[in-house]
PDB file of C-alpha atoms in Angstrom:
ATOM      1  CA  UNK G  14      10.934 -22.773  43.774  1.00 43.00           C
ATOM      2  CA  UNK G  15      10.318 -20.351  40.885  1.00 43.00           C
ATOM      3  CA  UNK G  16      11.170 -16.812  39.902  1.00 45.00           C
ATOM      4  CA  UNK G  17       8.294 -14.828  38.435  1.00 46.00           C
ATOM      5  CA  UNK G  18       9.135 -12.056  35.963  1.00 42.00           C
ATOM      6  CA  UNK G  19       6.903  -9.192  34.934  1.00 43.00           C
ATOM      7  CA  UNK G  20       7.455  -9.344  31.175  1.00 34.00           C
ATOM      8  CA  UNK G  21       6.339  -5.772  30.551  1.00 37.00           C
ATOM      9  CA  UNK G  22       9.516  -4.631  32.266  1.00 40.00           C
ATOM     10  CA  UNK G  23      11.830  -7.135  30.588  1.00 35.00           C
ATOM     11  CA  UNK G  24      13.708  -4.501  28.585  1.00 33.00           C
ATOM     12  CA  UNK G  25      14.547  -2.692  31.811  1.00 32.00           C
ATOM     13  CA  UNK G  26      15.565  -5.950  33.423  1.00 34.00           C
ATOM     14  CA  UNK G  27      18.009  -6.817  30.679  1.00 32.00           C
ATOM     15  CA  UNK G  28      19.794  -3.504  31.162  1.00 29.00           C
ATOM     16  CA  UNK G  29      20.019  -4.072  34.924  1.00 33.00           C
ATOM     17  CA  UNK G  30      23.475  -5.560  35.407  1.00 31.00           C
ATOM     18  CA  UNK G  31      24.285  -4.936  39.071  1.00 32.00           C
ATOM     19  CA  UNK G  32      23.750  -7.373  41.930  1.00 35.00           C
ATOM     20  CA  UNK G  33      20.824  -6.372  44.083  1.00 36.00           C
ATOM     21  CA  UNK G  34      17.952  -7.669  46.103  1.00 36.00           C
ATOM     22  CA  UNK G  35      15.352  -8.269  43.461  1.00 37.00           C
ATOM     23  CA  UNK G  36      12.299  -7.720  45.596  1.00 37.00           C
ATOM     24  CA  UNK G  37      13.603  -4.481  47.060  1.00 39.00           C
ATOM     25  CA  UNK G  38      15.147  -2.808  44.001  1.00 39.00           C
ATOM     26  CA  UNK G  39      13.510  -4.450  41.004  1.00 39.00           C
ATOM     27  CA  UNK G  40       9.714  -4.479  41.407  1.00 37.00           C
ATOM     28  CA  UNK G  41       9.366  -6.695  38.338  1.00 37.00           C
ATOM     29  CA  UNK G  42      10.668  -9.642  40.342  1.00 42.00           C
ATOM     30  CA  UNK G  43       8.222 -11.195  42.758  1.00 39.00           C
ATOM     31  CA  UNK G  44      10.726 -13.364  44.658  1.00 48.00           C
ATOM     32  CA  UNK G  45      10.658 -17.065  45.377  1.00 47.00           C
ATOM     33  CA  UNK G  46       7.900 -18.978  47.069  1.00 44.00           C
ATOM     34  CA  UNK G  47       8.570 -21.878  49.406  1.00 48.00           C
ATOM     35  CA  UNK G  48       5.329 -23.804  49.110  1.00 46.00           C
ATOM     36  CA  UNK G  49       6.189 -26.086  52.048  1.00 45.00           C
ATOM     37  CA  UNK G  50       6.694 -23.216  54.473  1.00 45.00           C
ATOM     38  CA  UNK G  51       4.200 -20.810  52.907  1.00 43.00           C
ATOM     39  CA  UNK G  52       6.755 -18.005  52.885  1.00 44.00           C
ATOM     40  CA  UNK G  53       8.038 -15.523  50.339  1.00 41.00           C
ATOM     41  CA  UNK G  54      11.778 -14.857  50.256  1.00 46.00           C
ATOM     42  CA  UNK G  55      13.849 -12.223  48.538  1.00 48.00           C
ATOM     43  CA  UNK G  56      15.967 -13.743  45.816  1.00 47.00           C
ATOM     44  CA  UNK G  57      19.206 -12.214  44.634  1.00 50.00           C
ATOM     45  CA  UNK G  58      19.740 -12.311  40.881  1.00 52.00           C
ATOM     46  CA  UNK G  59      22.066 -11.052  38.188  1.00 55.00           C
ATOM     47  CA  UNK G  60      21.169 -10.338  34.586  1.00 52.00           C
ATOM     48  CA  UNK G  61      24.061 -10.577  32.141  1.00 53.00           C
ATOM     49  CA  UNK G  62      24.379  -8.750  28.859  1.00 49.00           C
ATOM     50  CA  UNK G  63      22.301 -11.358  27.032  1.00 47.00           C
ATOM     51  CA  UNK G  64      19.444 -10.882  29.456  1.00 48.00           C
ATOM     52  CA  UNK G  65      19.887 -14.328  30.992  1.00 43.00           C
ATOM     53  CA  UNK G  66      18.591 -14.545  34.544  1.00 42.00           C
ATOM     54  CA  UNK G  67      20.695 -16.407  37.116  1.00 51.00           C
ATOM     55  CA  UNK G  68      20.932 -16.463  40.858  1.00 64.00           C
ATOM     56  CA  UNK G  69      23.773 -14.768  42.716  1.00 86.00           C
ATOM     57  CA  UNK G  70      24.410 -17.602  45.121  1.00 91.00           C
ATOM     58  CA  UNK G  71      27.010 -15.984  47.362  1.00 92.00           C
ATOM     59  CA  UNK G  72      24.846 -12.949  48.069  1.00 92.00           C
ATOM     60  CA  UNK G  73      21.857 -15.164  48.828  1.00 94.00           C
ATOM     61  CA  UNK G  74      24.006 -17.337  51.104  1.00 95.00           C
ATOM     62  CA  UNK G  75      25.182 -14.185  52.854  1.00 95.00           C
ATOM     63  CA  UNK G  76      21.568 -13.358  53.619  1.00 95.00           C
ATOM     64  CA  UNK G  77      21.008 -16.872  54.998  1.00 96.00           C
ATOM     65  CA  UNK G  78      24.140 -16.646  57.133  1.00 96.00           C
ATOM     66  CA  UNK G  79      23.047 -13.303  58.580  1.00 96.00           C
ATOM     67  CA  UNK G  80      19.649 -14.741  59.493  1.00 96.00           C
ATOM     68  CA  UNK G  81      21.012 -17.934  61.086  1.00 97.00           C
ATOM     69  CA  UNK G  82      23.938 -16.926  63.258  1.00 96.00           C
ATOM     70  CA  UNK G  83      26.509 -17.187  60.489  1.00 97.00           C
ATOM     71  CA  UNK G  84      25.737 -20.828  59.688  1.00 97.00           C
ATOM     72  CA  UNK G  85      24.401 -21.932  56.310  1.00 97.00           C
ATOM     73  CA  UNK G  86      22.572 -25.245  56.559  1.00 97.00           C
ATOM     74  CA  UNK G  87      22.024 -27.384  53.478  1.00 97.00           C
ATOM     75  CA  UNK G  88      18.284 -27.710  54.165  1.00 96.00           C
ATOM     76  CA  UNK G  89      17.841 -23.941  54.529  1.00 96.00           C
ATOM     77  CA  UNK G  90      19.870 -23.231  51.395  1.00 96.00           C
ATOM     78  CA  UNK G  91      17.730 -25.714  49.447  1.00 95.00           C
ATOM     79  CA  UNK G  92      14.579 -23.895  50.545  1.00 94.00           C
ATOM     80  CA  UNK G  93      16.096 -20.713  49.141  1.00 93.00           C
ATOM     81  CA  UNK G  94      17.032 -22.243  45.794  1.00 92.00           C
ATOM     82  CA  UNK G  95      20.658 -23.240  46.400  1.00 94.00           C
ATOM     83  CA  UNK G  96      21.174 -26.955  45.806  1.00 94.00           C
ATOM     84  CA  UNK G  97      23.590 -29.326  47.547  1.00 95.00           C
ATOM     85  CA  UNK G  98      25.511 -29.597  44.285  1.00 95.00           C
ATOM     86  CA  UNK G  99      25.961 -25.830  44.149  1.00 95.00           C
ATOM     87  CA  UNK G 100      27.101 -25.722  47.785  1.00 95.00           C
ATOM     88  CA  UNK G 101      29.658 -28.414  46.989  1.00 96.00           C
ATOM     89  CA  UNK G 102      30.840 -26.457  43.961  1.00 95.00           C
ATOM     90  CA  UNK G 103      31.177 -23.231  45.958  1.00 95.00           C
ATOM     91  CA  UNK G 104      33.028 -25.098  48.702  1.00 95.00           C
ATOM     92  CA  UNK G 105      35.525 -26.532  46.184  1.00 95.00           C
ATOM     93  CA  UNK G 106      36.042 -23.009  44.870  1.00 94.00           C
ATOM     94  CA  UNK G 107      36.735 -21.824  48.440  1.00 95.00           C
ATOM     95  CA  UNK G 108      33.771 -19.444  48.321  1.00 95.00           C
ATOM     96  CA  UNK G 109      32.292 -21.072  51.437  1.00 96.00           C
ATOM     97  CA  UNK G 110      33.799 -23.349  54.090  1.00 97.00           C
ATOM     98  CA  UNK G 111      32.324 -26.613  55.368  1.00 97.00           C
ATOM     99  CA  UNK G 112      32.357 -26.821  59.185  1.00 96.00           C
ATOM    100  CA  UNK G 113      30.250 -29.940  59.706  1.00 95.00           C
ATOM    101  CA  UNK G 114      27.977 -32.230  57.761  1.00 93.00           C
ATOM    102  CA  UNK G 115      25.327 -30.028  56.178  1.00 95.00           C
ATOM    103  CA  UNK G 116      26.794 -26.802  57.595  1.00 97.00           C
ATOM    104  CA  UNK G 117      28.855 -24.061  55.964  1.00 97.00           C
ATOM    105  CA  UNK G 118      30.125 -20.587  56.803  1.00 97.00           C
ATOM    106  CA  UNK G 119      31.390 -17.735  54.651  1.00 96.00           C
ATOM    107  CA  UNK G 120      35.201 -17.377  54.447  1.00 95.00           C
ATOM    108  CA  UNK G 121      35.289 -14.156  56.480  1.00 94.00           C
ATOM    109  CA  UNK G 122      32.972 -15.424  59.230  1.00 94.00           C
ATOM    110  CA  UNK G 123      34.013 -17.087  62.475  1.00 94.00           C
ATOM    111  CA  UNK G 124      32.315 -20.326  63.401  1.00 95.00           C
ATOM    112  CA  UNK G 125      30.060 -20.283  66.457  1.00 96.00           C
ATOM    113  CA  UNK G 126      30.945 -23.779  67.645  1.00 95.00           C
ATOM    114  CA  UNK G 127      28.142 -23.994  70.200  1.00 97.00           C
ATOM    115  CA  UNK G 128      25.530 -22.939  67.666  1.00 97.00           C
ATOM    116  CA  UNK G 129      26.908 -25.428  65.161  1.00 97.00           C
ATOM    117  CA  UNK G 130      26.632 -28.275  67.672  1.00 97.00           C
ATOM    118  CA  UNK G 131      23.125 -27.286  68.739  1.00 97.00           C
ATOM    119  CA  UNK G 132      21.870 -27.324  65.148  1.00 96.00           C
ATOM    120  CA  UNK G 133      22.882 -30.948  64.642  1.00 95.00           C
ATOM    121  CA  UNK G 134      20.171 -32.441  66.850  1.00 95.00           C
ATOM    122  CA  UNK G 135      16.997 -31.458  68.670  1.00 95.00           C
ATOM    123  CA  UNK G 136      17.757 -34.078  71.331  1.00 97.00           C
ATOM    124  CA  UNK G 137      20.697 -32.344  73.010  1.00 98.00           C
ATOM    125  CA  UNK G 138      20.855 -29.569  75.613  1.00 98.00           C
ATOM    126  CA  UNK G 139      24.036 -27.929  76.881  1.00 98.00           C
ATOM    127  CA  UNK G 140      24.650 -28.831  80.520  1.00 97.00           C
ATOM    128  CA  UNK G 141      27.253 -29.190  83.277  1.00 96.00           C
ATOM    129  CA  UNK G 142      30.534 -27.343  82.527  1.00 95.00           C
ATOM    130  CA  UNK G 143      29.241 -25.740  79.329  1.00 96.00           C
ATOM    131  CA  UNK G 144      26.066 -24.569  81.070  1.00 97.00           C
ATOM    132  CA  UNK G 145      28.163 -23.118  83.918  1.00 95.00           C
ATOM    133  CA  UNK G 146      30.186 -21.234  81.294  1.00 95.00           C
ATOM    134  CA  UNK G 147      27.084 -19.917  79.513  1.00 96.00           C
ATOM    135  CA  UNK G 148      25.593 -18.761  82.824  1.00 95.00           C
ATOM    136  CA  UNK G 149      28.801 -16.942  83.713  1.00 92.00           C
ATOM    137  CA  UNK G 150      29.488 -19.174  86.732  1.00 88.00           C
ATOM    138  CA  UNK G 151      32.735 -20.274  85.129  1.00 81.00           C
ATOM    139  CA  UNK G 152      34.906 -17.882  83.134  1.00 72.00           C
ATOM    140  CA  UNK G 153      36.860 -20.660  81.468  1.00 76.00           C
ATOM    141  CA  UNK G 154      35.790 -21.978  78.078  1.00 77.00           C
ATOM    142  CA  UNK G 155      35.388 -25.750  78.517  1.00 81.00           C
ATOM    143  CA  UNK G 156      38.086 -27.787  76.824  1.00 85.00           C
ATOM    144  CA  UNK G 157      35.339 -30.209  75.853  1.00 91.00           C
ATOM    145  CA  UNK G 158      31.728 -29.087  75.584  1.00 94.00           C
ATOM    146  CA  UNK G 159      29.195 -30.950  77.695  1.00 96.00           C
ATOM    147  CA  UNK G 160      25.603 -31.724  76.872  1.00 97.00           C
ATOM    148  CA  UNK G 161      22.774 -33.977  77.972  1.00 98.00           C
ATOM    149  CA  UNK G 162      20.637 -36.299  75.868  1.00 98.00           C
ATOM    150  CA  UNK G 163      17.702 -38.516  76.827  1.00 97.00           C
ATOM    151  CA  UNK G 164      18.669 -42.103  77.611  1.00 96.00           C
ATOM    152  CA  UNK G 165      18.002 -44.348  74.653  1.00 94.00           C
ATOM    153  CA  UNK G 166      18.975 -41.635  72.168  1.00 95.00           C
ATOM    154  CA  UNK G 167      22.215 -42.094  70.250  1.00 93.00           C
ATOM    155  CA  UNK G 168      23.936 -38.792  69.329  1.00 93.00           C
ATOM    156  CA  UNK G 169      25.901 -38.741  66.089  1.00 93.00           C
ATOM    157  CA  UNK G 170      29.514 -39.845  65.988  1.00 92.00           C
ATOM    158  CA  UNK G 171      30.646 -36.246  65.426  1.00 91.00           C
ATOM    159  CA  UNK G 172      28.818 -35.039  68.537  1.00 95.00           C
ATOM    160  CA  UNK G 173      30.331 -37.836  70.604  1.00 93.00           C
ATOM    161  CA  UNK G 174      33.777 -37.012  69.234  1.00 93.00           C
ATOM    162  CA  UNK G 175      33.497 -33.315  70.095  1.00 92.00           C
ATOM    163  CA  UNK G 176      31.465 -33.373  73.313  1.00 95.00           C
ATOM    164  CA  UNK G 177      31.102 -35.119  76.636  1.00 95.00           C
ATOM    165  CA  UNK G 178      27.593 -36.560  76.649  1.00 96.00           C
ATOM    166  CA  UNK G 179      25.527 -37.173  79.792  1.00 97.00           C
ATOM    167  CA  UNK G 180      22.290 -39.145  79.718  1.00 97.00           C
ATOM    168  CA  UNK G 181      19.124 -38.849  81.769  1.00 97.00           C
ATOM    169  CA  UNK G 182      15.676 -40.400  81.813  1.00 97.00           C
ATOM    170  CA  UNK G 183      13.483 -38.992  79.020  1.00 97.00           C
ATOM    171  CA  UNK G 184      10.920 -37.643  81.492  1.00 97.00           C
ATOM    172  CA  UNK G 185      13.619 -35.435  83.063  1.00 97.00           C
ATOM    173  CA  UNK G 186      15.339 -34.396  79.838  1.00 98.00           C
ATOM    174  CA  UNK G 187      13.478 -31.085  79.342  1.00 97.00           C
ATOM    175  CA  UNK G 188      13.284 -30.208  83.035  1.00 98.00           C
ATOM    176  CA  UNK G 189      14.753 -26.705  83.306  1.00 98.00           C
ATOM    177  CA  UNK G 190      15.351 -26.337  79.581  1.00 98.00           C
ATOM    178  CA  UNK G 191      16.047 -22.719  78.609  1.00 98.00           C
ATOM    179  CA  UNK G 192      18.185 -20.722  76.187  1.00 98.00           C
ATOM    180  CA  UNK G 193      21.425 -18.846  76.734  1.00 97.00           C
ATOM    181  CA  UNK G 194      23.456 -16.666  74.356  1.00 98.00           C
ATOM    182  CA  UNK G 195      26.815 -17.962  73.167  1.00 97.00           C
ATOM    183  CA  UNK G 196      29.847 -15.620  73.247  1.00 95.00           C
ATOM    184  CA  UNK G 197      28.870 -14.749  69.655  1.00 95.00           C
ATOM    185  CA  UNK G 198      25.393 -13.739  70.794  1.00 96.00           C
ATOM    186  CA  UNK G 199      23.407 -16.642  69.315  1.00 97.00           C
ATOM    187  CA  UNK G 200      20.826 -18.410  71.469  1.00 98.00           C
ATOM    188  CA  UNK G 201      21.335 -22.128  72.110  1.00 98.00           C
ATOM    189  CA  UNK G 202      19.430 -24.650  74.272  1.00 98.00           C
ATOM    190  CA  UNK G 203      20.885 -24.774  77.768  1.00 98.00           C
ATOM    191  CA  UNK G 204      19.568 -25.781  81.179  1.00 98.00           C
ATOM    192  CA  UNK G 205      18.677 -22.996  83.587  1.00 98.00           C
ATOM    193  CA  UNK G 206      20.939 -22.367  86.551  1.00 97.00           C
ATOM    194  CA  UNK G 207      18.968 -24.438  89.077  1.00 97.00           C
ATOM    195  CA  UNK G 208      18.908 -27.472  86.787  1.00 98.00           C
ATOM    196  CA  UNK G 209      22.622 -26.989  86.120  1.00 97.00           C
ATOM    197  CA  UNK G 210      23.383 -27.062  89.853  1.00 97.00           C
ATOM    198  CA  UNK G 211      21.372 -30.269  90.233  1.00 97.00           C
ATOM    199  CA  UNK G 212      23.291 -31.789  87.317  1.00 97.00           C
ATOM    200  CA  UNK G 213      26.558 -30.844  89.016  1.00 95.00           C
ATOM    201  CA  UNK G 214      25.454 -32.553  92.233  1.00 95.00           C
ATOM    202  CA  UNK G 215      24.277 -35.615  90.349  1.00 95.00           C
ATOM    203  CA  UNK G 216      27.551 -35.888  88.403  1.00 94.00           C
ATOM    204  CA  UNK G 217      29.920 -34.504  91.062  1.00 92.00           C
ATOM    205  CA  UNK G 218      32.325 -37.440  90.813  1.00 91.00           C
ATOM    206  CA  UNK G 219      32.794 -36.941  87.071  1.00 91.00           C
ATOM    207  CA  UNK G 220      33.042 -33.158  87.366  1.00 88.00           C
ATOM    208  CA  UNK G 221      35.743 -33.110  89.990  1.00 86.00           C
ATOM    209  CA  UNK G 222      35.670 -31.545  93.443  1.00 86.00           C
ATOM    210  CA  UNK G 223      37.067 -28.169  92.381  1.00 87.00           C
ATOM    211  CA  UNK G 224      34.492 -27.552  89.630  1.00 88.00           C
ATOM    212  CA  UNK G 225      31.636 -28.899  91.741  1.00 89.00           C
ATOM    213  CA  UNK G 226      32.356 -26.783  94.829  1.00 90.00           C
ATOM    214  CA  UNK G 227      33.086 -23.649  92.774  1.00 91.00           C
ATOM    215  CA  UNK G 228      29.673 -23.986  91.102  1.00 92.00           C
ATOM    216  CA  UNK G 229      27.880 -24.372  94.437  1.00 93.00           C
ATOM    217  CA  UNK G 230      29.682 -21.386  95.974  1.00 93.00           C
ATOM    218  CA  UNK G 231      28.892 -19.182  92.973  1.00 93.00           C
ATOM    219  CA  UNK G 232      25.248 -20.216  93.057  1.00 93.00           C
ATOM    220  CA  UNK G 233      24.959 -19.584  96.801  1.00 92.00           C
ATOM    221  CA  UNK G 234      26.270 -16.049  96.265  1.00 91.00           C
ATOM    222  CA  UNK G 235      24.005 -15.331  93.294  1.00 92.00           C
ATOM    223  CA  UNK G 236      21.263 -12.844  94.248  1.00 92.00           C
ATOM    224  CA  UNK G 237      19.054 -14.218  91.452  1.00 91.00           C
ATOM    225  CA  UNK G 238      19.056 -17.786  92.760  1.00 93.00           C
ATOM    226  CA  UNK G 239      15.665 -19.469  93.107  1.00 96.00           C
ATOM    227  CA  UNK G 240      15.843 -21.879  96.043  1.00 95.00           C
ATOM    228  CA  UNK G 241      12.253 -23.061  95.638  1.00 96.00           C
ATOM    229  CA  UNK G 242      12.901 -24.053  92.041  1.00 97.00           C
ATOM    230  CA  UNK G 243      16.202 -25.633  93.038  1.00 97.00           C
ATOM    231  CA  UNK G 244      14.481 -27.731  95.686  1.00 96.00           C
ATOM    232  CA  UNK G 245      11.787 -28.817  93.228  1.00 97.00           C
ATOM    233  CA  UNK G 246      14.357 -29.914  90.637  1.00 98.00           C
ATOM    234  CA  UNK G 247      16.534 -31.625  93.273  1.00 97.00           C
ATOM    235  CA  UNK G 248      13.572 -33.590  94.588  1.00 97.00           C
ATOM    236  CA  UNK G 249      12.549 -34.752  91.119  1.00 97.00           C
ATOM    237  CA  UNK G 250      16.145 -35.676  90.274  1.00 97.00           C
ATOM    238  CA  UNK G 251      16.641 -37.383  93.657  1.00 96.00           C
ATOM    239  CA  UNK G 252      19.616 -35.321  94.767  1.00 96.00           C
ATOM    240  CA  UNK G 253      17.826 -33.197  97.390  1.00 96.00           C
ATOM    241  CA  UNK G 254      19.483 -34.739 100.455  1.00 95.00           C
ATOM    242  CA  UNK G 255      23.013 -34.445  99.040  1.00 93.00           C
ATOM    243  CA  UNK G 256      22.422 -30.887  97.853  1.00 94.00           C
ATOM    244  CA  UNK G 257      20.998 -29.870 101.221  1.00 93.00           C
ATOM    245  CA  UNK G 258      24.145 -30.993 103.037  1.00 91.00           C
ATOM    246  CA  UNK G 259      26.330 -28.756 100.903  1.00 89.00           C
ATOM    247  CA  UNK G 260      24.040 -25.728 100.890  1.00 88.00           C
ATOM    248  CA  UNK G 261      23.621 -25.778 104.677  1.00 84.00           C
ATOM    249  CA  UNK G 262      27.304 -24.918 104.901  1.00 79.00           C
ATOM    250  CA  UNK G 263      27.266 -22.273 102.180  1.00 78.00           C
ATOM    251  CA  UNK G 264      24.024 -20.404 102.863  1.00 65.00           C
TER     252      UNK G 264
END
């Protein structure tokens, strides 16, 4: 990462003492280049009275937070020139707050818990009760978030501590994978409604009768339901006969 300065404008730069986006308001700055991602980013800088160039970390982190649902990840910050050591220093100074390993938020921001969880692994998809909540089938925020991982994969200890984890054969893991917005408006991986209903049938004993039947009734009444897709998923997940018995009563 490097900051390029147009030296012919250096006298103007030294007199520029306000925080600003360099690329937008100071043409003499060309920004920072992330060679690994072949991208050019705006960099926020401050020039003190001696003309010494330094980065305004909080303003840059604010930009990162705005672009990533309020969450500042260590790896993203590093790509933008903010080191782990600086994040630790800012956290100790209470300028940012640590919410999970490698994740921070600004003091005035609210944590999007679902987004935070989803960013910790590419091998998890929200399912069951949490998927019902995200689809609007249930209006109650789950006491414990639920997700599915492929069998043989070991989620981190923090994910296991915060979530109920279901496992399924790897070949069925991405069946019905989609995205749904969290209450904060950020998209997270979540199974579509038909896959969620099949999961509820498959795990009906763990879900409880009340949750299971409420999900089936809500799905049966949903005008957007796709029974062909539901049947396809149920057949592949080997719950078609059980599902059919329940739906015959409801439809």
